[in-house]
mmCIF file of N, CA and C in Angstrom:
data_model
loop_
_atom_site.group_PDB
_atom_site.id
_atom_site.type_symbol
_atom_site.label_atom_id
_atom_site.label_comp_id
_atom_site.label_asym_id
_atom_site.label_seq_id
_atom_site.Cartn_x
_atom_site.Cartn_y
_atom_site.Cartn_z
ATOM 1 N N MET A 1 0.501 -1.137 -0.114
ATOM 2 C CA MET A 1 0.193 0.125 -0.276
ATOM 3 C C MET A 1 0.992 1.289 -0.177
ATOM 4 N N PRO A 2 0.557 1.976 -1.044
ATOM 5 C CA PRO A 2 1.648 3.157 -0.977
ATOM 6 C C PRO A 2 1.292 3.964 0.407
ATOM 7 N N LEU A 3 2.304 4.482 0.280
ATOM 8 C CA LEU A 3 2.792 5.826 1.960
ATOM 9 C C LEU A 3 1.935 7.132 1.850
ATOM 10 N N SER A 4 1.429 7.585 0.707
ATOM 11 C CA SER A 4 0.361 8.624 0.769
ATOM 12 C C SER A 4 -1.674 8.103 1.030
ATOM 13 N N ARG A 5 -1.348 6.399 1.115
ATOM 14 C CA ARG A 5 -2.808 6.049 1.371
ATOM 15 C C ARG A 5 -2.857 6.355 2.871
ATOM 16 N N LEU A 6 -1.810 5.547 3.389
ATOM 17 C CA LEU A 6 -1.865 5.367 4.871
ATOM 18 C C LEU A 6 -1.595 6.197 5.525
ATOM 19 N N LEU A 7 -0.930 7.690 5.380
ATOM 20 C CA LEU A 7 -0.786 8.463 6.098
ATOM 21 C C LEU A 7 -1.705 9.353 6.548
ATOM 22 N N PRO A 8 -3.135 9.991 5.754
ATOM 23 C CA PRO A 8 -4.359 9.941 6.598
ATOM 24 C C PRO A 8 -4.620 9.139 7.319
ATOM 25 N N VAL A 9 -4.921 7.812 7.186
ATOM 26 C CA VAL A 9 -5.518 6.609 8.744
ATOM 27 C C VAL A 9 -4.604 7.304 9.566
ATOM 28 N N ALA A 10 -3.337 7.415 9.876
ATOM 29 C CA ALA A 10 -2.099 7.543 10.660
ATOM 30 C C ALA A 10 -2.797 8.692 10.983
ATOM 31 N N LEU A 11 -2.725 9.457 10.863
ATOM 32 C CA LEU A 11 -3.225 10.683 11.330
ATOM 33 C C LEU A 11 -4.298 10.785 12.085
ATOM 34 N N LEU A 12 -5.223 10.094 11.751
ATOM 35 C CA LEU A 12 -6.234 10.038 12.372
ATOM 36 C C LEU A 12 -6.694 9.558 13.413
ATOM 37 N N VAL A 13 -5.916 8.526 13.720
ATOM 38 C CA VAL A 13 -5.282 7.156 14.723
ATOM 39 C C VAL A 13 -4.768 8.551 15.991
ATOM 40 N N LEU A 14 -3.883 9.135 15.367
ATOM 41 C CA LEU A 14 -3.046 9.920 16.340
ATOM 42 C C LEU A 14 -4.078 10.762 16.844
ATOM 43 N N ALA A 15 -4.836 11.689 16.172
ATOM 44 C CA ALA A 15 -5.436 12.659 16.502
ATOM 45 C C ALA A 15 -6.535 11.903 17.301
ATOM 46 N N GLY A 16 -7.113 10.920 17.355
ATOM 47 C CA GLY A 16 -7.969 10.349 17.801
ATOM 48 C C GLY A 16 -7.396 9.793 19.180
ATOM 49 N N SER A 17 -6.115 9.568 19.710
ATOM 50 C CA SER A 17 -5.521 9.546 20.857
ATOM 51 C C SER A 17 -5.030 10.608 21.560
ATOM 52 N N LEU A 18 -5.284 11.861 20.867
ATOM 53 C CA LEU A 18 -4.681 12.791 21.343
ATOM 54 C C LEU A 18 -5.763 13.542 21.796
ATOM 55 N N TYR A 19 -7.149 13.316 21.701
ATOM 56 C CA TYR A 19 -8.539 13.821 21.924
ATOM 57 C C TYR A 19 -9.099 13.363 23.200
ATOM 58 N N GLY A 20 -8.144 11.842 23.303
ATOM 59 C CA GLY A 20 -9.447 10.971 24.342
ATOM 60 C C GLY A 20 -10.254 10.223 23.461
ATOM 61 N N GLN A 21 -10.350 10.170 22.291
ATOM 62 C CA GLN A 21 -11.717 9.443 21.895
ATOM 63 C C GLN A 21 -10.948 7.753 21.449
ATOM 64 N N GLN A 22 -11.583 7.255 21.946
ATOM 65 C CA GLN A 22 -11.402 5.619 21.344
ATOM 66 C C GLN A 22 -11.176 5.615 20.311
ATOM 67 N N THR A 23 -9.956 4.812 19.717
ATOM 68 C CA THR A 23 -10.214 4.232 18.324
ATOM 69 C C THR A 23 -11.037 2.604 17.999
ATOM 70 N N LYS A 24 -11.156 1.987 19.194
ATOM 71 C CA LYS A 24 -11.661 1.192 18.999
ATOM 72 C C LYS A 24 -13.271 1.089 19.575
ATOM 73 N N PRO A 25 -13.946 -0.008 18.902
ATOM 74 C CA PRO A 25 -15.237 0.087 19.145
ATOM 75 C C PRO A 25 -15.955 -0.627 20.473
ATOM 76 N N SER A 26 -16.541 -0.395 20.617
ATOM 77 C CA SER A 26 -17.465 -0.007 22.007
ATOM 78 C C SER A 26 -18.061 -1.856 22.340
ATOM 79 N N THR A 27 -17.726 -2.467 23.166
ATOM 80 C CA THR A 27 -17.747 -3.802 23.464
ATOM 81 C C THR A 27 -19.095 -4.088 23.552
ATOM 82 N N THR A 28 -20.462 -3.518 23.762
ATOM 83 C CA THR A 28 -21.323 -3.303 24.406
ATOM 84 C C THR A 28 -22.322 -3.300 22.860
ATOM 85 N N PRO A 29 -23.272 -3.873 22.504
ATOM 86 C CA PRO A 29 -24.046 -3.711 21.051
ATOM 87 C C PRO A 29 -25.076 -2.659 21.572
ATOM 88 N N PRO A 30 -25.021 -2.116 20.300
ATOM 89 C CA PRO A 30 -26.732 -0.863 20.306
ATOM 90 C C PRO A 30 -27.802 -1.537 20.347
ATOM 91 N N GLU A 31 -28.576 -0.822 21.225
ATOM 92 C CA GLU A 31 -30.069 -1.476 21.560
ATOM 93 C C GLU A 31 -30.180 -1.494 19.619
ATOM 94 N N PRO A 32 -31.533 -2.365 19.631
ATOM 95 C CA PRO A 32 -31.744 -2.609 18.357
ATOM 96 C C PRO A 32 -32.990 -1.364 18.389
ATOM 97 N N PRO A 33 -33.608 -0.929 17.639
ATOM 98 C CA PRO A 33 -34.912 0.102 17.643
ATOM 99 C C PRO A 33 -35.881 -1.179 18.170
ATOM 100 N N GLU A 34 -36.963 -0.273 18.176
ATOM 101 C CA GLU A 34 -38.236 -1.521 18.464
ATOM 102 C C GLU A 34 -38.951 -1.185 17.359
ATOM 103 N N GLU A 35 -39.362 -2.722 16.843
ATOM 104 C CA GLU A 35 -39.632 -2.781 15.814
ATOM 105 C C GLU A 35 -41.395 -2.949 15.756
ATOM 106 N N ASP A 36 -41.739 -3.406 16.838
ATOM 107 C CA ASP A 36 -43.286 -3.344 17.260
ATOM 108 C C ASP A 36 -43.910 -2.278 17.772
ATOM 109 N N GLU A 37 -45.193 -1.253 17.577
ATOM 110 C CA GLU A 37 -45.118 -0.380 17.788
ATOM 111 C C GLU A 37 -45.964 -0.033 18.664
ATOM 112 N N SER A 38 -46.357 -1.488 19.425
ATOM 113 C CA SER A 38 -47.006 -1.684 20.387
ATOM 114 C C SER A 38 -46.241 -1.509 21.309
ATOM 115 N N LEU A 39 -44.830 -1.757 21.302
ATOM 116 C CA LEU A 39 -44.456 -2.005 22.584
ATOM 117 C C LEU A 39 -43.878 -0.827 23.165
ATOM 118 N N VAL A 40 -43.493 0.499 22.149
ATOM 119 C CA VAL A 40 -43.531 1.339 22.658
ATOM 120 C C VAL A 40 -44.429 1.957 23.687
ATOM 121 N N LYS A 41 -43.364 2.340 24.693
ATOM 122 C CA LYS A 41 -44.723 3.599 25.712
ATOM 123 C C LYS A 41 -44.872 4.511 25.170
ATOM 124 N N LYS A 42 -46.140 4.347 24.868
ATOM 125 C CA LYS A 42 -46.681 6.250 24.443
ATOM 126 C C LYS A 42 -46.629 7.066 25.781
ATOM 127 N N GLU A 43 -46.575 8.297 25.476
ATOM 128 C CA GLU A 43 -46.935 9.140 26.210
ATOM 129 C C GLU A 43 -47.831 9.922 26.429
ATOM 130 N N TYR A 44 -48.407 10.762 27.086
ATOM 131 C CA TYR A 44 -49.462 11.104 27.252
ATOM 132 C C TYR A 44 -49.449 12.912 27.633
ATOM 133 N N VAL A 45 -50.319 13.779 26.810
ATOM 134 C CA VAL A 45 -50.142 15.177 27.445
ATOM 135 C C VAL A 45 -51.561 15.696 27.088
ATOM 136 N N PHE A 46 -51.511 16.463 28.065
ATOM 137 C CA PHE A 46 -53.211 16.871 27.737
ATOM 138 C C PHE A 46 -53.417 17.544 26.597
ATOM 139 N N ASN A 47 -54.336 16.283 25.724
ATOM 140 C CA ASN A 47 -54.789 16.879 24.546
ATOM 141 C C ASN A 47 -56.158 16.783 24.675
ATOM 142 N N PRO A 48 -57.430 17.552 25.099
ATOM 143 C CA PRO A 48 -58.386 17.723 24.614
ATOM 144 C C PRO A 48 -58.956 17.486 23.984
ATOM 145 N N ILE A 49 -59.039 17.249 22.386
ATOM 146 C CA ILE A 49 -59.703 16.963 21.233
ATOM 147 C C ILE A 49 -59.480 15.648 20.986
ATOM 148 N N GLN A 50 -57.811 15.107 21.213
ATOM 149 C CA GLN A 50 -57.927 13.597 21.270
ATOM 150 C C GLN A 50 -58.609 12.939 22.340
ATOM 151 N N ALA A 51 -59.228 13.429 23.541
ATOM 152 C CA ALA A 51 -59.892 12.668 24.727
ATOM 153 C C ALA A 51 -61.001 12.886 23.904
ATOM 154 N N ALA A 52 -61.626 14.286 23.448
ATOM 155 C CA ALA A 52 -62.982 13.961 22.838
ATOM 156 C C ALA A 52 -63.001 12.816 21.771
ATOM 157 N N ASN A 53 -62.228 13.036 20.541
ATOM 158 C CA ASN A 53 -62.277 11.916 19.711
ATOM 159 C C ASN A 53 -62.366 10.326 20.300
ATOM 160 N N GLU A 54 -61.386 10.012 21.481
ATOM 161 C CA GLU A 54 -61.569 9.061 22.474
ATOM 162 C C GLU A 54 -62.715 8.275 22.353
ATOM 163 N N VAL A 55 -63.353 8.979 23.294
ATOM 164 C CA VAL A 55 -65.065 9.135 23.877
ATOM 165 C C VAL A 55 -65.940 8.861 22.530
ATOM 166 N N LYS A 56 -65.752 9.758 21.414
ATOM 167 C CA LYS A 56 -66.833 9.387 20.220
ATOM 168 C C LYS A 56 -66.577 7.783 19.952
ATOM 169 N N VAL A 57 -64.881 7.247 19.906
ATOM 170 C CA VAL A 57 -65.145 5.605 19.716
ATOM 171 C C VAL A 57 -65.501 4.650 20.653
ATOM 172 N N GLY A 58 -65.310 5.310 21.653
ATOM 173 C CA GLY A 58 -65.909 4.275 23.015
ATOM 174 C C GLY A 58 -67.696 4.621 23.011
ATOM 175 N N ASP A 59 -67.923 5.524 22.624
ATOM 176 C CA ASP A 59 -69.049 5.598 22.234
ATOM 177 C C ASP A 59 -69.564 4.639 21.014
ATOM 178 N N TYR A 60 -69.593 4.530 20.118
ATOM 179 C CA TYR A 60 -69.454 4.035 18.760
ATOM 180 C C TYR A 60 -69.689 1.810 19.454
ATOM 181 N N TYR A 61 -68.493 2.165 20.319
ATOM 182 C CA TYR A 61 -68.127 0.519 20.797
ATOM 183 C C TYR A 61 -69.677 0.050 22.012
ATOM 184 N N PHE A 62 -70.258 1.043 22.613
ATOM 185 C CA PHE A 62 -70.541 0.809 23.893
ATOM 186 C C PHE A 62 -72.355 0.844 22.811
ATOM 187 N N LYS A 63 -72.311 1.803 21.587
ATOM 188 C CA LYS A 63 -73.463 1.291 21.211
ATOM 189 C C LYS A 63 -74.017 0.223 20.374
ATOM 190 N N LYS A 64 -72.600 -0.876 20.001
ATOM 191 C CA LYS A 64 -72.494 -1.821 19.594
ATOM 192 C C LYS A 64 -72.374 -3.221 20.582
ATOM 193 N N GLY A 65 -72.146 -2.477 21.645
ATOM 194 C CA GLY A 65 -72.123 -3.984 22.630
ATOM 195 C C GLY A 65 -70.846 -4.175 23.473
ATOM 196 N N SER A 66 -69.927 -3.666 23.273
ATOM 197 C CA SER A 66 -69.100 -3.971 23.318
ATOM 198 C C SER A 66 -68.095 -3.506 24.033
ATOM 199 N N PHE A 67 -68.884 -3.356 25.324
ATOM 200 C CA PHE A 67 -68.485 -2.455 26.368
ATOM 201 C C PHE A 67 -66.846 -2.562 26.955
ATOM 202 N N ARG A 68 -66.042 -3.955 26.792
ATOM 203 C CA ARG A 68 -64.749 -3.939 27.202
ATOM 204 C C ARG A 68 -63.848 -2.997 26.414
ATOM 205 N N ALA A 69 -64.103 -2.645 25.176
ATOM 206 C CA ALA A 69 -63.628 -2.243 24.358
ATOM 207 C C ALA A 69 -63.821 -0.476 24.407
ATOM 208 N N ALA A 70 -64.827 -0.243 25.006
ATOM 209 C CA ALA A 70 -65.690 1.369 25.046
ATOM 210 C C ALA A 70 -65.249 1.406 26.210
ATOM 211 N N ILE A 71 -64.709 0.609 27.068
ATOM 212 C CA ILE A 71 -63.837 0.939 28.462
ATOM 213 C C ILE A 71 -62.570 1.280 28.223
ATOM 214 N N ALA A 72 -61.994 0.668 27.487
ATOM 215 C CA ALA A 72 -60.764 0.833 27.112
ATOM 216 C C ALA A 72 -60.626 2.430 26.428
ATOM 217 N N ARG A 73 -61.211 2.479 25.507
ATOM 218 C CA ARG A 73 -61.507 3.706 24.635
ATOM 219 C C ARG A 73 -61.596 5.097 25.557
ATOM 220 N N TYR A 74 -62.500 4.553 26.962
ATOM 221 C CA TYR A 74 -62.953 5.775 27.874
ATOM 222 C C TYR A 74 -61.588 5.957 28.440
ATOM 223 N N LYS A 75 -61.006 4.981 28.710
ATOM 224 C CA LYS A 75 -60.006 4.738 29.799
ATOM 225 C C LYS A 75 -58.210 5.763 28.958
ATOM 226 N N GLU A 76 -58.537 5.500 27.877
ATOM 227 C CA GLU A 76 -57.464 6.075 27.031
ATOM 228 C C GLU A 76 -58.044 7.919 27.021
ATOM 229 N N ALA A 77 -59.230 7.921 26.631
ATOM 230 C CA ALA A 77 -59.281 9.164 26.728
ATOM 231 C C ALA A 77 -58.925 9.950 27.970
ATOM 232 N N LEU A 78 -59.141 9.150 29.041
ATOM 233 C CA LEU A 78 -58.469 9.838 30.669
ATOM 234 C C LEU A 78 -57.695 10.089 30.461
ATOM 235 N N LEU A 79 -56.341 9.345 29.632
ATOM 236 C CA LEU A 79 -55.344 9.401 29.682
ATOM 237 C C LEU A 79 -54.938 10.840 29.584
ATOM 238 N N TRP A 80 -55.674 11.531 28.098
ATOM 239 C CA TRP A 80 -55.313 12.560 27.756
ATOM 240 C C TRP A 80 -55.543 13.642 28.037
ATOM 241 N N ASN A 81 -56.995 13.370 29.025
ATOM 242 C CA ASN A 81 -57.439 14.429 29.922
ATOM 243 C C ASN A 81 -58.193 13.916 30.767
ATOM 244 N N GLN A 82 -57.770 14.327 32.047
ATOM 245 C CA GLN A 82 -58.389 13.266 33.352
ATOM 246 C C GLN A 82 -59.458 14.220 33.624
ATOM 247 N N GLY A 83 -59.696 15.350 33.191
ATOM 248 C CA GLY A 83 -60.954 16.226 33.835
ATOM 249 C C GLY A 83 -62.055 16.122 32.521
ATOM 250 N N CYS A 84 -61.819 15.468 31.597
ATOM 251 C CA CYS A 84 -63.151 14.931 30.478
ATOM 252 C C CYS A 84 -64.605 13.922 31.289
ATOM 253 N N ALA A 85 -65.266 15.020 32.084
ATOM 254 C CA ALA A 85 -66.139 14.866 32.756
ATOM 255 C C ALA A 85 -67.377 13.667 31.989
ATOM 256 N N ASP A 86 -67.257 13.838 30.170
ATOM 257 C CA ASP A 86 -67.936 12.753 29.902
ATOM 258 C C ASP A 86 -67.328 11.431 29.967
ATOM 259 N N ALA A 87 -66.028 11.556 29.783
ATOM 260 C CA ALA A 87 -65.102 10.219 29.730
ATOM 261 C C ALA A 87 -65.877 9.248 30.995
ATOM 262 N N TRP A 88 -65.130 10.193 32.173
ATOM 263 C CA TRP A 88 -65.736 9.475 33.384
ATOM 264 C C TRP A 88 -66.851 8.868 33.682
ATOM 265 N N ARG A 89 -68.124 9.650 33.131
ATOM 266 C CA ARG A 89 -69.590 9.320 33.452
ATOM 267 C C ARG A 89 -69.810 8.066 32.193
ATOM 268 N N ARG A 90 -69.080 8.241 31.102
ATOM 269 C CA ARG A 90 -69.547 7.074 30.410
ATOM 270 C C ARG A 90 -68.644 6.130 30.555
ATOM 271 N N LEU A 91 -67.498 5.612 31.255
ATOM 272 C CA LEU A 91 -67.135 5.110 32.054
ATOM 273 C C LEU A 91 -68.060 3.976 32.760
ATOM 274 N N GLY A 92 -68.401 5.043 33.622
ATOM 275 C CA GLY A 92 -69.155 3.826 34.854
ATOM 276 C C GLY A 92 -70.379 3.733 34.079
ATOM 277 N N ASP A 93 -71.095 4.166 33.178
ATOM 278 C CA ASP A 93 -72.158 3.734 32.410
ATOM 279 C C ASP A 93 -71.789 2.013 32.002
ATOM 280 N N ALA A 94 -70.441 2.225 31.331
ATOM 281 C CA ALA A 94 -70.043 0.908 30.069
ATOM 282 C C ALA A 94 -69.430 -0.036 31.703
ATOM 283 N N HIS A 95 -69.211 -0.066 32.760
ATOM 284 C CA HIS A 95 -69.115 -0.680 34.052
ATOM 285 C C HIS A 95 -70.336 -1.123 34.091
ATOM 286 N N ASP A 96 -71.474 -0.464 33.919
ATOM 287 C CA ASP A 96 -72.598 -0.897 34.693
ATOM 288 C C ASP A 96 -73.331 -1.817 34.106
ATOM 289 N N LYS A 97 -73.225 -1.824 32.737
ATOM 290 C CA LYS A 97 -73.590 -2.693 31.694
ATOM 291 C C LYS A 97 -72.921 -3.973 31.446
ATOM 292 N N MET A 98 -71.553 -4.068 32.010
ATOM 293 C CA MET A 98 -70.907 -5.234 32.044
ATOM 294 C C MET A 98 -71.526 -5.845 33.221
#
């Protein structure tokens, strides 16, 4: 290999060792990205619009008679907005129907 090709590599190794950078790869493998979106923990911030949408979907399930699905949607609405009175009331109604 010609000296002109080795010189830049040698300078990079030397510069890395002078500034305390590791030239060896780390021994721990990086964590793979989560492939399944359902396993990623969801962050909830105050969002009354999303809460209202969840209540509407819960109402749909409630009218169909699928009370477990309705309860799940009302609980989801409460995660978006804990002060949503409609979600609290309808959650209680769904529990009564079950």
